[in-house]
């Protein structure tokens, strides 16, 4: 049976529709646009307890992880992001790490896999992949999803709420602090003030009540994803496909280290970084929402009759209106008049030039105005 958060039974909670990429947790709490505004101006809390959590412990945990993931972690003091790549540098898995002193916790989107390590057609969970790479290393890997759950605070008043529940975390991105039964991790997205709280799953409802009693407004994954899209942060399997390399989706530096060796796919990462340019890039699209139809994940992006990309996450933002992340060919002009979507879902779209650093680019809101004018 698929996961269902106990908070779906709370008054005002709205479950996601079928096919939503964030199943099992509240989609919104009655007013998704007000939830977004609160998350940017005050403080909101999002139930992300559907995320899976792995624990890596043992005396060689950091040196071993350093060999099997894309990030430099031999002296990891707090948190970071990391990837598992295939031998050609394509992204297999994305995870967020937290070193809590005696273990490293890795949380991922539900159903995380590292499939390309297997023969064609094979399937392998991330846990199975890590177990297969253990060999004689002195590490222990366990799935602790049943023990720990993720809640995320968003907004400039997050620290005020944390202080009310006797939790504090340093301001530096990816700082980690522990408390009884869990830990807090400062995140640089979505938005400038975000904190992940990883709490005992058995007390998920209790923690939710304490945070909301302290002033955090309940918000759903609709709000979280809209702010994630605005922050140009991809979701694996939604904003990526089987050909995606880290350079195309802003994961160089934040999740993939270009200088360290000894991990699968490192040659591609270094070569593209040092010698060439990736064939595609992720951009923010402003969508024409006047017909009230929207493209779906995987739909094509066209320039005239030519397909130049694919649609990823689609969101309705409280200020920007309907927007989407898209992987498009690097040669696509930033001022191109595009069409995003398939068949009767196709709508005019304009690239937000602020999502692609370029000298002399017009502000992103001008792109939206040009589309709707």
Short mmCIF file of N, CA and C in Angstrom, two decimals, residues 1 6 60-61 70 77 97 105 116 131 177 179 204-205 238 261 266 291 296 324 329 334 336 371:
data_model
loop_
_atom_site.label_atom_id
_atom_site.label_comp_id
_atom_site.label_asym_id
_atom_site.label_seq_id
_atom_site.Cartn_x
_atom_site.Cartn_y
_atom_site.Cartn_z
N UNK A 1 0.84 -1.19 0.00
CA UNK A 1 0.00 0.00 0.00
C UNK A 1 0.88 1.24 0.00
N UNK A 6 -0.57 10.80 8.05
CA UNK A 6 -1.69 11.01 8.97
C UNK A 6 -2.26 12.42 8.89
N UNK A 60 33.89 4.14 8.58
CA UNK A 60 34.32 4.55 7.25
C UNK A 60 33.20 5.19 6.44
N UNK A 61 32.17 5.69 7.12
CA UNK A 61 30.99 6.20 6.41
C UNK A 61 31.32 7.33 5.45
N UNK A 70 28.56 11.77 -5.92
CA UNK A 70 29.23 12.79 -6.73
C UNK A 70 29.81 13.94 -5.93
N UNK A 77 30.87 18.24 7.57
CA UNK A 77 30.54 18.64 8.94
C UNK A 77 29.04 18.86 9.12
N UNK A 97 21.96 15.33 2.11
CA UNK A 97 22.67 14.67 3.20
C UNK A 97 22.68 15.52 4.46
N UNK A 105 22.69 10.87 7.22
CA UNK A 105 21.34 10.58 6.76
C UNK A 105 21.16 11.14 5.35
N UNK A 116 20.47 2.50 -13.76
CA UNK A 116 21.38 2.31 -14.88
C UNK A 116 22.62 1.51 -14.52
N UNK A 131 24.11 -0.84 -1.05
CA UNK A 131 24.51 -2.13 -0.47
C UNK A 131 25.47 -2.87 -1.40
N UNK A 177 22.00 20.73 12.94
CA UNK A 177 22.03 20.63 14.40
C UNK A 177 21.09 19.51 14.81
N UNK A 179 18.73 17.36 17.71
CA UNK A 179 17.92 17.47 18.91
C UNK A 179 17.41 16.07 19.23
N UNK A 204 5.10 12.56 14.35
CA UNK A 204 4.91 13.50 13.24
C UNK A 204 3.76 14.47 13.53
N UNK A 205 2.63 13.95 13.95
CA UNK A 205 1.47 14.80 14.23
C UNK A 205 1.76 15.75 15.38
N UNK A 238 11.11 14.37 -12.90
CA UNK A 238 10.12 15.32 -13.39
C UNK A 238 10.80 16.33 -14.31
N UNK A 261 37.87 12.89 -8.02
CA UNK A 261 37.71 11.73 -8.89
C UNK A 261 37.04 10.58 -8.17
N UNK A 266 32.33 10.57 -13.30
CA UNK A 266 33.15 11.75 -13.03
C UNK A 266 33.81 12.28 -14.30
N UNK A 291 -6.03 30.70 -21.55
CA UNK A 291 -7.01 29.65 -21.88
C UNK A 291 -7.27 28.68 -20.73
N UNK A 296 1.76 19.34 -19.52
CA UNK A 296 2.06 18.35 -18.50
C UNK A 296 3.52 17.94 -18.60
N UNK A 324 6.69 27.01 -15.61
CA UNK A 324 7.18 25.64 -15.72
C UNK A 324 8.69 25.66 -15.86
N UNK A 329 17.09 22.93 -25.78
CA UNK A 329 18.37 22.96 -26.47
C UNK A 329 19.05 24.30 -26.23
N UNK A 334 16.80 33.12 -26.42
CA UNK A 334 16.10 33.45 -25.18
C UNK A 334 14.81 34.21 -25.43
N UNK A 336 12.77 33.60 -27.94
CA UNK A 336 11.97 32.81 -28.87
C UNK A 336 10.52 32.74 -28.42
N UNK A 371 4.61 38.07 -22.92
CA UNK A 371 3.78 36.93 -23.29
C UNK A 371 2.30 37.28 -23.20
#
